Each structure stands twice: as C-alpha cells, then as structure tokens.
mmCIF file of C-alpha atoms and ligand atoms in Angstrom:
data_model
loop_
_atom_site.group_PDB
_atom_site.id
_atom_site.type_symbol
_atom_site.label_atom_id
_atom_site.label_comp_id
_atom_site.label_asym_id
_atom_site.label_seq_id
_atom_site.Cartn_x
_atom_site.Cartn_y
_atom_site.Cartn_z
ATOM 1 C CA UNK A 1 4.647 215.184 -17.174
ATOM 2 C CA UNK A 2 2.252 214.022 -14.882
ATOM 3 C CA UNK A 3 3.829 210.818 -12.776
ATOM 4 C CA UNK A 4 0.008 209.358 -11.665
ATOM 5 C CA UNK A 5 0.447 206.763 -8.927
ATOM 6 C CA UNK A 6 -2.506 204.960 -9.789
ATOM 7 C CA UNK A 7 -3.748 205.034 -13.729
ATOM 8 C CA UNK A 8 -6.719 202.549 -13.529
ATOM 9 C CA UNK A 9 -5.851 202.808 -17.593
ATOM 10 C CA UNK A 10 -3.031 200.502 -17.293
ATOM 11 C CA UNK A 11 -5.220 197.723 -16.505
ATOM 12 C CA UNK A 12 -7.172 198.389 -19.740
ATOM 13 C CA UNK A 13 -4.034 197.762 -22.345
ATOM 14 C CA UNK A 14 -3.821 194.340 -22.768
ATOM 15 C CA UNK A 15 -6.844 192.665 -24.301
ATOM 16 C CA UNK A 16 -5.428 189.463 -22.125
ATOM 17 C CA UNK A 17 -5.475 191.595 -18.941
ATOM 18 C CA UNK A 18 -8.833 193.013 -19.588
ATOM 19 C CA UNK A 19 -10.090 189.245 -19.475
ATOM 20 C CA UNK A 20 -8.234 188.655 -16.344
ATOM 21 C CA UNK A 21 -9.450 191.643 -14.388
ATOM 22 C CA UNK A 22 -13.164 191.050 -15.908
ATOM 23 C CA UNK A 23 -15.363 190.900 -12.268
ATOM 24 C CA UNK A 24 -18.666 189.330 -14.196
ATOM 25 C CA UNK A 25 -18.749 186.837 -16.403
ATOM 26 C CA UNK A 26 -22.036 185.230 -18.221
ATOM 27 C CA UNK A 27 -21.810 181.756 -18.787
ATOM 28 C CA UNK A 28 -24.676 179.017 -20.429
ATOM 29 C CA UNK A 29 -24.791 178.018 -16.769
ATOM 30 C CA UNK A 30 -26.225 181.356 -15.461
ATOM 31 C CA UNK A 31 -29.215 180.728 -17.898
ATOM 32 C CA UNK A 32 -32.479 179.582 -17.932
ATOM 33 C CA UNK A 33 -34.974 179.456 -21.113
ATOM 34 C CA UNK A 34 -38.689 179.986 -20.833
ATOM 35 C CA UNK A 35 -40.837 177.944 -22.916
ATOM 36 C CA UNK A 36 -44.299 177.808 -24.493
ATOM 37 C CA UNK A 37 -45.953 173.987 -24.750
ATOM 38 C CA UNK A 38 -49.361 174.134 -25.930
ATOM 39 C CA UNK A 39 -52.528 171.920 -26.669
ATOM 40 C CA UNK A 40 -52.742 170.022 -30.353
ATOM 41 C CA UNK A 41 -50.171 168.308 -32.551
ATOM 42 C CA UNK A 42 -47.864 169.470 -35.413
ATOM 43 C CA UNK A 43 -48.117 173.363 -33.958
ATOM 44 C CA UNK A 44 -44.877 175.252 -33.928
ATOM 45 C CA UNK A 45 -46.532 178.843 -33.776
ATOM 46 C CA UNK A 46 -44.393 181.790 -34.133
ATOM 47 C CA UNK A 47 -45.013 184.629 -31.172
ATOM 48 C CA UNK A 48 -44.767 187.826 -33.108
ATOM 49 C CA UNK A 49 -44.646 189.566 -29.511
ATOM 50 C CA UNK A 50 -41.450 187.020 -28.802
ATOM 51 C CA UNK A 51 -39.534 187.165 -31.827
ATOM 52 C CA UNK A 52 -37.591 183.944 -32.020
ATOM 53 C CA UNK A 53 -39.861 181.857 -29.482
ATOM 54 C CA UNK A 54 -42.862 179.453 -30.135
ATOM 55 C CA UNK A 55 -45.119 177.507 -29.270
ATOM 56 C CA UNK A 56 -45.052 173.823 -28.906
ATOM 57 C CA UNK A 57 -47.270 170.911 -28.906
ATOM 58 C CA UNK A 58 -45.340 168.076 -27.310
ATOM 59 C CA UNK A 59 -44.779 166.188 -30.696
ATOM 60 C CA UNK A 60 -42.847 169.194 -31.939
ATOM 61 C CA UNK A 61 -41.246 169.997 -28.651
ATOM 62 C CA UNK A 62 -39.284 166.608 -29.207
ATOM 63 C CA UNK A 63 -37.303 168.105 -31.775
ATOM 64 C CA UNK A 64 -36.698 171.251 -30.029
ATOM 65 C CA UNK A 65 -35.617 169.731 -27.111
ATOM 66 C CA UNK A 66 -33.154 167.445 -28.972
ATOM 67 C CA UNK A 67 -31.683 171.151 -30.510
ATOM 68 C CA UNK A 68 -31.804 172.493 -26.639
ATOM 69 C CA UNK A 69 -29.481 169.205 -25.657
ATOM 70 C CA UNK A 70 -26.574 169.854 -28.406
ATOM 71 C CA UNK A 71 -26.576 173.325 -27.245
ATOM 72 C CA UNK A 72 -26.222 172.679 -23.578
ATOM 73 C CA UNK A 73 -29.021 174.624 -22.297
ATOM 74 C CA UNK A 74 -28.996 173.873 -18.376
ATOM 75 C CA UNK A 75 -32.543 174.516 -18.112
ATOM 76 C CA UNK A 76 -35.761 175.538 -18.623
ATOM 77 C CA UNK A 77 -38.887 176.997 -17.540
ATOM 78 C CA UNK A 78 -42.270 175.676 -18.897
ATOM 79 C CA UNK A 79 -45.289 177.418 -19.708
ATOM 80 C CA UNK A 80 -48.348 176.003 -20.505
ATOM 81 C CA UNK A 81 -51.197 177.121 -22.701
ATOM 82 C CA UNK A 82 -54.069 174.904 -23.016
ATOM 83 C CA UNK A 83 -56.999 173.571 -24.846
ATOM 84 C CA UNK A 84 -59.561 175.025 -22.953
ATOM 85 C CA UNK A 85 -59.643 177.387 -20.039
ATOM 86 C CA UNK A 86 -62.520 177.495 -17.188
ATOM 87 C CA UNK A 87 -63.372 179.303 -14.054
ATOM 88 C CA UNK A 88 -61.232 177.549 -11.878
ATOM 89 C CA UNK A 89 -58.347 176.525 -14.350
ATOM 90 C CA UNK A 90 -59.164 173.068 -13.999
ATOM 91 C CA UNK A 91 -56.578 171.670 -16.867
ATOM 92 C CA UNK A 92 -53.394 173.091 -14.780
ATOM 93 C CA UNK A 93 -53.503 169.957 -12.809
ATOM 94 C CA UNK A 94 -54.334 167.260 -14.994
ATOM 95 C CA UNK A 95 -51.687 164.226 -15.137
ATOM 96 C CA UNK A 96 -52.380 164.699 -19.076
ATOM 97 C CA UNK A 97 -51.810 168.313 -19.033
ATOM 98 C CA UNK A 98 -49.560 170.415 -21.199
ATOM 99 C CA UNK A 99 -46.899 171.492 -19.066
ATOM 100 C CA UNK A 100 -47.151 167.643 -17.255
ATOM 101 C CA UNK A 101 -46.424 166.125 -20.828
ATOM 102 C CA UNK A 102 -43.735 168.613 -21.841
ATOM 103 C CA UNK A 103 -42.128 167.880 -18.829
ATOM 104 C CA UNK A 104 -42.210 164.050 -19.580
ATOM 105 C CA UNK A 105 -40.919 164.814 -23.064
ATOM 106 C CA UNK A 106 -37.826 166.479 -21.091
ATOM 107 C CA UNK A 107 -37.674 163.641 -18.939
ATOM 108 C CA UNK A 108 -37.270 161.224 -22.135
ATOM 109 C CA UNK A 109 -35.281 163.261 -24.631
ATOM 110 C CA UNK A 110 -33.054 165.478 -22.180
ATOM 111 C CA UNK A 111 -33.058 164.131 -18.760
ATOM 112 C CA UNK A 112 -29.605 166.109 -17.995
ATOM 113 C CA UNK A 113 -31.792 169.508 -18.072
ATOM 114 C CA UNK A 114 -33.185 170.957 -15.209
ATOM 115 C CA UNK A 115 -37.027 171.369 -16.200
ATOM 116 C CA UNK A 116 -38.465 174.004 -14.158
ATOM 117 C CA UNK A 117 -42.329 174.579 -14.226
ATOM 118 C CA UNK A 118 -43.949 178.066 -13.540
ATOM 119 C CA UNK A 119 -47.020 177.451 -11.431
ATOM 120 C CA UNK A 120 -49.827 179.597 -12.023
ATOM 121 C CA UNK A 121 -53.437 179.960 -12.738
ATOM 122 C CA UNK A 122 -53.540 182.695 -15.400
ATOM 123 C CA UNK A 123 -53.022 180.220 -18.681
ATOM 124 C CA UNK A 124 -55.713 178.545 -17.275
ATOM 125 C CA UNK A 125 -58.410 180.525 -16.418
ATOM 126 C CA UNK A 126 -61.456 181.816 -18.809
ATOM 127 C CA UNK A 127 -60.957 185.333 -17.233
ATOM 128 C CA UNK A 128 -56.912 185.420 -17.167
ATOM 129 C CA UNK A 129 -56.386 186.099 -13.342
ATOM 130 C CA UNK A 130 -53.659 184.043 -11.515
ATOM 131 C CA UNK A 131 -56.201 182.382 -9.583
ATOM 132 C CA UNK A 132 -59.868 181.686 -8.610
ATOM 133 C CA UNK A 133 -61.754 184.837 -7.860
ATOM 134 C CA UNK A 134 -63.948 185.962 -5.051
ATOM 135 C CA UNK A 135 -67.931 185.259 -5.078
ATOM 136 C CA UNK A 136 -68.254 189.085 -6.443
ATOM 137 C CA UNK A 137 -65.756 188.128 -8.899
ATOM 138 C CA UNK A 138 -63.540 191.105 -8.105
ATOM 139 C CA UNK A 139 -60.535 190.076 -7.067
ATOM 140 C CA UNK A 140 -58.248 186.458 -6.307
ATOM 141 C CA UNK A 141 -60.054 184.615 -3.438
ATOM 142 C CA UNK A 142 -55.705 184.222 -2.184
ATOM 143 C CA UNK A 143 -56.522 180.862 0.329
ATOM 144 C CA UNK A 144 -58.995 179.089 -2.119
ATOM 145 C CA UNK A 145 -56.404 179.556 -4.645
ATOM 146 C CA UNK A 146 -53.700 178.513 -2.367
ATOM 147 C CA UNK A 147 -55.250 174.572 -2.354
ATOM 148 C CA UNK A 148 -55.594 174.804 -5.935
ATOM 149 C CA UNK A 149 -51.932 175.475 -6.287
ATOM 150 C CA UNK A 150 -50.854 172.646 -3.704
ATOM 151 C CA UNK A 151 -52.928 169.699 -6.499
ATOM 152 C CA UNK A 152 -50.875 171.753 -9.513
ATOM 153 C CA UNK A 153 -47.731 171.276 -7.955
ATOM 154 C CA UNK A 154 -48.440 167.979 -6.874
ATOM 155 C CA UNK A 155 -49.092 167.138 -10.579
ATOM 156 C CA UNK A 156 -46.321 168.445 -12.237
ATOM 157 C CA UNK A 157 -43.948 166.763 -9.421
ATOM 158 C CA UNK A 158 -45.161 163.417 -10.652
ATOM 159 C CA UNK A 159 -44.951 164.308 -14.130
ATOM 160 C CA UNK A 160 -41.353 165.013 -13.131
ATOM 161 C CA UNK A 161 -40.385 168.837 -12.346
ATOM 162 C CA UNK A 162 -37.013 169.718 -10.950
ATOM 163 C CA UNK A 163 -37.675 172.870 -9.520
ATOM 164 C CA UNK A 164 -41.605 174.382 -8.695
ATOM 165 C CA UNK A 165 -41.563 178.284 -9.172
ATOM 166 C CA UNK A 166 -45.282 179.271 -8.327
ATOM 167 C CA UNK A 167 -45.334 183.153 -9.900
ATOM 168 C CA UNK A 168 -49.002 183.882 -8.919
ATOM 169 C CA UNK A 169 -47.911 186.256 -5.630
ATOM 170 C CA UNK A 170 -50.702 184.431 -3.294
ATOM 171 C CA UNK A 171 -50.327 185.475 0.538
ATOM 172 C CA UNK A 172 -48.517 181.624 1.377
ATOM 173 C CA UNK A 173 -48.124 180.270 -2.027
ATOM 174 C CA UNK A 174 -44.833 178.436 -0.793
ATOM 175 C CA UNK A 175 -46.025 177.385 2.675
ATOM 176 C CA UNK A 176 -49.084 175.676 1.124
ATOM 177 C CA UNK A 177 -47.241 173.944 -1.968
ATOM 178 C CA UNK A 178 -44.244 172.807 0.264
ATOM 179 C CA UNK A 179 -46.853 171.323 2.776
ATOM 180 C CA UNK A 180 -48.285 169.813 -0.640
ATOM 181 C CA UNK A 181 -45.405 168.184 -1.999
ATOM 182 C CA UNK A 182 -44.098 167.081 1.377
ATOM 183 C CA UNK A 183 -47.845 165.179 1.779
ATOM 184 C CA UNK A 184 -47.525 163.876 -1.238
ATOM 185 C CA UNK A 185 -43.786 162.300 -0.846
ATOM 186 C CA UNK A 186 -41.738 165.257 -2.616
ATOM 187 C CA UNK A 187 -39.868 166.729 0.462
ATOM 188 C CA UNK A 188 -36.959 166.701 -2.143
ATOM 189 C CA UNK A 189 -38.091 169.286 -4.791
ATOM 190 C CA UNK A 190 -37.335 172.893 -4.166
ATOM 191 C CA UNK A 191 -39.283 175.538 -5.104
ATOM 192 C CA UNK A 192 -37.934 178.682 -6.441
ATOM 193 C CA UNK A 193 -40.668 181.360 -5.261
ATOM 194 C CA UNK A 194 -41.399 184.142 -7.395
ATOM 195 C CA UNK A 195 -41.132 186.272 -4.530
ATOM 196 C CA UNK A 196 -40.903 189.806 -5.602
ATOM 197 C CA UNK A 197 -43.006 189.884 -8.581
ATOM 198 C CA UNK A 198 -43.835 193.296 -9.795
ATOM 199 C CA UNK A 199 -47.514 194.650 -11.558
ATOM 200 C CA UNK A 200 -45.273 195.497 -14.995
ATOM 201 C CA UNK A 201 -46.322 196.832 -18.036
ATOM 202 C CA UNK A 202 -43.487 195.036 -19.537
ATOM 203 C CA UNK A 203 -44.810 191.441 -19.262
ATOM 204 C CA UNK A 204 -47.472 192.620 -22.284
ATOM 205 C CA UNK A 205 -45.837 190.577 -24.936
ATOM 206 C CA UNK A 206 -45.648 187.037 -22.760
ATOM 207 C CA UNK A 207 -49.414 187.691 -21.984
ATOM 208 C CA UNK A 208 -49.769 187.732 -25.958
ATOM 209 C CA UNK A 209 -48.367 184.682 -25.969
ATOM 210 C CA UNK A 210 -49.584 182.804 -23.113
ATOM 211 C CA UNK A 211 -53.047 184.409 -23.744
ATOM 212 C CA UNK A 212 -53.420 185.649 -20.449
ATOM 213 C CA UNK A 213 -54.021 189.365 -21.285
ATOM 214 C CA UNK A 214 -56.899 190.149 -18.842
ATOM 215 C CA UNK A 215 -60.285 190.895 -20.549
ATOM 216 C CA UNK A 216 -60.548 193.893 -17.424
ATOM 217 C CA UNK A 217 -58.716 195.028 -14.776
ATOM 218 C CA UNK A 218 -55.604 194.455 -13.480
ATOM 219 C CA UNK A 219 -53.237 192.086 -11.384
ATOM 220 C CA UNK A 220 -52.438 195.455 -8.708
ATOM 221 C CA UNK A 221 -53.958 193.129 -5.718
ATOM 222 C CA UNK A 222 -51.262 190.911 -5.823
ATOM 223 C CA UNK A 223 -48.306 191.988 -7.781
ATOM 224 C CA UNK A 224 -46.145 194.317 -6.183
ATOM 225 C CA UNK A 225 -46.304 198.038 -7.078
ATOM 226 C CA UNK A 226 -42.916 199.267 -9.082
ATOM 227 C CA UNK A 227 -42.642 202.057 -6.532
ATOM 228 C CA UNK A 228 -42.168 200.006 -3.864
ATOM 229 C CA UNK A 229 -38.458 198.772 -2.606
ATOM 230 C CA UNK A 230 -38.214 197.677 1.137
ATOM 231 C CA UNK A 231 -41.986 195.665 0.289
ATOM 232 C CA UNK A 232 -39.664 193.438 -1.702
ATOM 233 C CA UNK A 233 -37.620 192.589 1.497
ATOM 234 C CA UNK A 234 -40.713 191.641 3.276
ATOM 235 C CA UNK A 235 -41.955 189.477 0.718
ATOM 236 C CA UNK A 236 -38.485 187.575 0.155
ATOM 237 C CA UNK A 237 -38.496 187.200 3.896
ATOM 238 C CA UNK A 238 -42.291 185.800 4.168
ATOM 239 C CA UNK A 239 -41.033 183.663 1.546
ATOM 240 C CA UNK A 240 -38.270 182.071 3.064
ATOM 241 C CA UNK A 241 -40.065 181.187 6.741
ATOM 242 C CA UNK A 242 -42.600 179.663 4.460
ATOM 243 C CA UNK A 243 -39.983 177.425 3.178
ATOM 244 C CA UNK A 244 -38.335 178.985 -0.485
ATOM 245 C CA UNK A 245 -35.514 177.580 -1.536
ATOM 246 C CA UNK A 246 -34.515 179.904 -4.255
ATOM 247 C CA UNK A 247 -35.848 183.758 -4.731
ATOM 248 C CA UNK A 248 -36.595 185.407 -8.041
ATOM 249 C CA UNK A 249 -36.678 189.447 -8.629
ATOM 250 C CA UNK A 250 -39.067 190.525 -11.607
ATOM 251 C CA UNK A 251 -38.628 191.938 -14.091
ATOM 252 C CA UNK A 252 -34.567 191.822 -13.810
ATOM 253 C CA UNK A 253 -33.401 194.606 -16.389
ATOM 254 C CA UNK A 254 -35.589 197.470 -15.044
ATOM 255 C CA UNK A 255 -35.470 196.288 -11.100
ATOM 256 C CA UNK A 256 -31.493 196.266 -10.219
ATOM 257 C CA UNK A 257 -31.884 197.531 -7.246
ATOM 258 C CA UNK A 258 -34.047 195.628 -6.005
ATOM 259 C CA UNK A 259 -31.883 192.690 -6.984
ATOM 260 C CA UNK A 260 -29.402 194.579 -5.366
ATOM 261 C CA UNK A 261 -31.443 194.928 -2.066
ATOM 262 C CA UNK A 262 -32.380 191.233 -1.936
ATOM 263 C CA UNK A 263 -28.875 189.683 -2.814
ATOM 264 C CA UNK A 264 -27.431 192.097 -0.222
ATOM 265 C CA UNK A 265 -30.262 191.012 2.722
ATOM 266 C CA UNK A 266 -29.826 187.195 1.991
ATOM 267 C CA UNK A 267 -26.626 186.080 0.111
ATOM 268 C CA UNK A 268 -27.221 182.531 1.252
ATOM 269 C CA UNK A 269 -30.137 181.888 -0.641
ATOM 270 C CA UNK A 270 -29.503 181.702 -4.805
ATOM 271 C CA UNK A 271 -31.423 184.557 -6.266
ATOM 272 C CA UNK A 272 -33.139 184.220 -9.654
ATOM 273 C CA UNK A 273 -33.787 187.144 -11.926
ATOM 274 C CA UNK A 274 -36.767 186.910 -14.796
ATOM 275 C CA UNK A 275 -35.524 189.377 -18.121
ATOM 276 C CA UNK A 276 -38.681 189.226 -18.749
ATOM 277 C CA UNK A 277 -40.534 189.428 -22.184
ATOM 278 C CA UNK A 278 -40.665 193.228 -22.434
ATOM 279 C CA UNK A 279 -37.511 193.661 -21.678
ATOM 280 C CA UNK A 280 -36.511 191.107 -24.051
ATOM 281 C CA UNK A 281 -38.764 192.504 -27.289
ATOM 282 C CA UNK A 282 -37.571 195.799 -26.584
ATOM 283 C CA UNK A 283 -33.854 194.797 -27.536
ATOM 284 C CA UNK A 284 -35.624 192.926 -29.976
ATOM 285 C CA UNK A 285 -37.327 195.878 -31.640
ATOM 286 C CA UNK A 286 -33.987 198.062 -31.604
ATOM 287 C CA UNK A 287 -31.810 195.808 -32.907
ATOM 288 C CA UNK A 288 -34.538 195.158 -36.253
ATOM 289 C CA UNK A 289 -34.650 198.727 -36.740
ATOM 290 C CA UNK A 290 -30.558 198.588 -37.038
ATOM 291 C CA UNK A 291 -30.514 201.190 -33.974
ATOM 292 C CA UNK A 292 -28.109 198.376 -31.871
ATOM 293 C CA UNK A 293 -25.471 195.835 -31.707
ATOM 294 C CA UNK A 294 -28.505 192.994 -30.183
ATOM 295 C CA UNK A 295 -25.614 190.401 -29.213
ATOM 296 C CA UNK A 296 -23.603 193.360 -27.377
ATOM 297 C CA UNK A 297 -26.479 194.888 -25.546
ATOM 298 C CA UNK A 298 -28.421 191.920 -24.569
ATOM 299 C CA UNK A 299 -24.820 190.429 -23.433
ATOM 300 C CA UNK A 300 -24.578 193.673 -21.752
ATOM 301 C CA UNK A 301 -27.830 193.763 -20.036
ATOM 302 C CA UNK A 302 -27.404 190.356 -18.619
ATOM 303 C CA UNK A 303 -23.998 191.135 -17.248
ATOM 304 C CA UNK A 304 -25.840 193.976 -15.650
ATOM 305 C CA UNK A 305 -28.359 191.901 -14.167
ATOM 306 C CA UNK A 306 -25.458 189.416 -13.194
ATOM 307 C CA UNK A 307 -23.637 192.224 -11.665
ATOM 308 C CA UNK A 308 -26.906 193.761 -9.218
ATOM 309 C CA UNK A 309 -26.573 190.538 -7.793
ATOM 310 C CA UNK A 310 -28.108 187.619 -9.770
ATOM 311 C CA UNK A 311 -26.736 184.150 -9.288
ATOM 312 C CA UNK A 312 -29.214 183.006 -12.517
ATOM 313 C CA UNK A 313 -31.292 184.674 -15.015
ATOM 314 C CA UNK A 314 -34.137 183.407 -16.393
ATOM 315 C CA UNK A 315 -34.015 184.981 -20.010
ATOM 316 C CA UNK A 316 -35.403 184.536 -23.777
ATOM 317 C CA UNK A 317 -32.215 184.769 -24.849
ATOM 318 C CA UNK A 318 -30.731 182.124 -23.318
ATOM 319 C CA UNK A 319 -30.485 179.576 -26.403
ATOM 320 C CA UNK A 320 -28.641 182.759 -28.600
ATOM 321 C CA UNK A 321 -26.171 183.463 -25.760
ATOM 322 C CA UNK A 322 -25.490 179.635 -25.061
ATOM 323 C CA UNK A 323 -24.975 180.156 -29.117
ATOM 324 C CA UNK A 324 -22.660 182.199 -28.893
ATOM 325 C CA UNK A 325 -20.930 181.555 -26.189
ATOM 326 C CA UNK A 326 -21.004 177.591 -25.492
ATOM 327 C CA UNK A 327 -21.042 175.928 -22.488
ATOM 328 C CA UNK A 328 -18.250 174.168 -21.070
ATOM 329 C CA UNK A 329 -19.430 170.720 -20.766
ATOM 330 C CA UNK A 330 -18.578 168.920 -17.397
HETATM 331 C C1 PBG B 401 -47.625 184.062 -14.945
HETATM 332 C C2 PBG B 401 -46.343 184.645 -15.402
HETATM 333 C C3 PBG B 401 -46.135 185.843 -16.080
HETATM 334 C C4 PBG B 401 -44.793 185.918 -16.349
HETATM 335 C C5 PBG B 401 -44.203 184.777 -15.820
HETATM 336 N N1 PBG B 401 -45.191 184.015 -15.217
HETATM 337 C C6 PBG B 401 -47.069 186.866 -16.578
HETATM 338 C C7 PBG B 401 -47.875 187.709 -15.700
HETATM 339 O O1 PBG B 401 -47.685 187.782 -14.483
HETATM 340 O O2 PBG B 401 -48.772 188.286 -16.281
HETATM 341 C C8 PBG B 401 -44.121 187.057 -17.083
HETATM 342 C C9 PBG B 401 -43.042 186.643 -17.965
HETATM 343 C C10 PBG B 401 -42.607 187.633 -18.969
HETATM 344 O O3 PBG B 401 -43.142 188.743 -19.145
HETATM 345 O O4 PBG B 401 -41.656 187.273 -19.648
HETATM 346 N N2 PBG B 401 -48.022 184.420 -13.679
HETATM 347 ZN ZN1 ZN B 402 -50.237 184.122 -13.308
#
C-alpha cells in the first residue's frame, strides 16, 4: 500500500467540500447583458445569428426590461441600430436617439440597473466603419472622429448612462470623451474603455445584427491584430493616463491570456471581458446539434474567463445564467 502524504483526491470526496474548496465562482453580479434597441414601434426581431436575443424598439423594450428586473440582471450594455445611417453617423448623438431613449426607458422601468452604453460609430454610419473616414475615404480620419465621440457621449450622459464604454479603438478615445463629459458637467460617469479590442472574425454574427458588416475592407487600422500580446499592455496603459476607469479584453473566451496579462499588469483597475457574439453562437450551434451540455459549457467558459482574470463579463448569456443561478438580492 502506498501511504501518499498528499492525495489532492481527498479534497474531491465530499460534494460539500468540493463547494468549499471551489476558487471561482460565477455569480448574476459578474454579468453584464448586451442589448439591441432599434428604430420603429411594435418590433421584437429575432437575430438568427444571436439565437435567443432581439431587437427592440423602445415600446417593446418596456416589457423586456420589466422581465430583466424580476431576474436581477445588474446590468446592461446598449446597442443601437437606427433608422437611417449617413456619412458621419449623425443619429448617434441625437437627444431622440435609440440608444438615448432605451436608456430613458431603463431609467423609468429599472432604475436599480446599471445601463451601460457602447459608444461607437459603426451602427451609424452608411459605410459601417467605427468612425468618419479620411477625404480618400480609406481609412478612420482617428481625431475628427474623436470630437464626434465627445457630442455622443455627451448625449447619452444626459439621456442617463451609468457607465460610457467607447469600443471604436480611436488613438485618445477616452482622453477626448472624459474632457467631454467633464465640459459638459459629468466628471462623475466613468468610462469603461474598450481598450484591447481585437480585429476578430468572431464578432460576424453581432455585425449581422447591428448591421454593421462592412460593405469592403476591414477594421485592421484600428483593432488590434490577434497575434499581438504585449500591444495589449500598451493600449491598457494609454488608456488609463487618458483617464479609464474600467478596462475591457475582447473577445474574452479566445483571448485568456491576454486577460491574464492585463489583470496581472494592473489589478487595481476592474477589468471587463466581452464573450463576444461568436463565441457565444458557437456554443449556441453545438449545443442545437445535441453535440454539448450548453448550460455546463457556457457555465464553464465563463468560469474560465472569470478565472484568466476577469472581475465582469459582458456576455449573451447573462439573462440564462442569472436563470439559472439567481442572484442574491441585497
Ligand atoms: C462596435 C462593437 C462591436 C462589438 C461590440 N461593439 C463590433 C465590431 O467591432 O465590429 C462586438 C460584439 C460582439 O461580437 O459580440 N464597435
Ligand atoms: Zn464600432
């Protein structure tokens, strides 16, 4: 007989002890749910590409958000997707907008929830890019953009925002909407930069549902390049002397390390992680063709995620998780 000082198995025995010993834990707290408000009345559209999501117009949203409230969702991030689209994406920061009206209908029905808007130009642009282009039209013209973004973010502080998370990756996105806000009277809102933002192929099925799939080209000028790990430092630490208050990795799932990297260089500032729609629709697709347990894996993935170094996740299966595993309400 082998007498084994240490047997790691003895911590495994006792369902009870497992629990105990358990280092990660997903709660409803550690998620966020991404949402699509559009243009129009009486529209709940399915997203084939997001199984489970939709879009809204704001009268249907109320209903939705009522739901979100008796689950406990903690918050949410807004999308928008417009009427009409131009040039310069001239709708993202009107006071009537879609994403300034959802937030109001937050405001109203579910104050408690933290409403988080993603600021961007590609819902709102005729040609899809995340923000005005050059005079040769090929490629983001980064500083004109950048005053474009300070008047969206004012707007959707007024129509109420918690949290500002611009996710175009312009050279001083945060410096120019923090000078913004502050101008306009906001020095209290925090923005949550999407600071290491990666050129993915696996944010195809949001652009199907945002309809910001680019008619040509790509976004390689100013998301980050998937091969590239200590750029992601850099950019984090741009993004803090600019004035971040929270940091986001993306995507989450396929970019541990990197979440790794980040948590590891700046513990003191809360990292956000986007599991983002690819990543989402590909446990999606697995678990319809009866190949996976879905609740196990994406419970799984998350804790993964959680694990590298997250401290939320930003996920579009936060609603089933909260679901499953409810929130404990304070
Ligand atoms: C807009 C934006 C995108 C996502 C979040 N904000 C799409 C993109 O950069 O094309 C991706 C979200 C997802 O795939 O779930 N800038
Ligand atoms: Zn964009």
């Amino acid at each position: 007989m082998f007498s084994l000082i240490q047997r790691p198995r003895r911590l495994r025995q006792h369902p009870a002890l497992r629990r105990l010993v358990q280092e990660t834990h997903i709660q409803g707290d550690d998620l966020i749910l991404p949402l699509f408000v559009c243009a129009g009345q009486k529209i709940k559209r399915a997203i084939p590409s997001l199984p489970g999501h939709y879009q809204w117009s704001c009268d249907e949203l109320v209903a939705e958000v009522r739901a979100l409230r008796d689950l406990g969702i903690l918050g949410v991030m807004l999308f928008g997707i417009p009427a009409e689209k131009d040039a310069e994406g001239s709708h993202a920061s009107h006071d009537k907008g879609v994403v300034q009206q959802a937030i109001r209908v937050f405001k109203e029905h579910y104050p408690e929830c933290l409403v988080m808007s993603d600021l961007c130009f590609c819902e709102y642009t005729d040609h899809g890019h995340c923000g005005v282009l050059t005079a040769s039209g090929r490629d983001v013209d980064n500083d004109r953009t950048l005053e474009l973004l300070g008047v969206q973010a004012v707007s959707h502080a007024r129509a109420g925002a918690d949290v500002i998370a611009p996710s175009g990756m312009m050279d001083g996105m945060v410096a120019a909407i923090r000078t913004a806000l502050d101008a306009a009277g906001f020095i209290h809102i925090p923005i949550l930069s999407y600071a290491v933002k990666y050129s993915s192929a696996l944010y195809g099925p949001f652009r199907l549902a945002a309809g910001t799939t680019l008619k040509q080209g790509d976004r390689k000028t100013y998301q980050m390049d998937p091969a590239n790990r200590f750029e992601a430092i850099k950019e984090v630490e741009l993004d803090i002397a600019e004035g971040a208050d929270m940091l986001m990795v993306k995507p989450a799932h396929t970019y541990l390390d990197i979440i790794r990297d980040v948590k590891e260089s700046f513990p003191m500032y809360p990292l956000a992680a986007y599991h983002v729609s690819g990543e989402y629709a590909m446990i999606k697709a697995a678990a319809a063709q009866g190949l996976i347990d879905e609740k196990m894996v994406a419970l799984e993935v998350l804790t993964a995620i959680k694990r590298a170094g997250a401290d939320f996740i930003i996920t579009y299966y936060a609603k089933e998780i909260v679901a499953a595993f409810p929130r404990q309400r304070v």
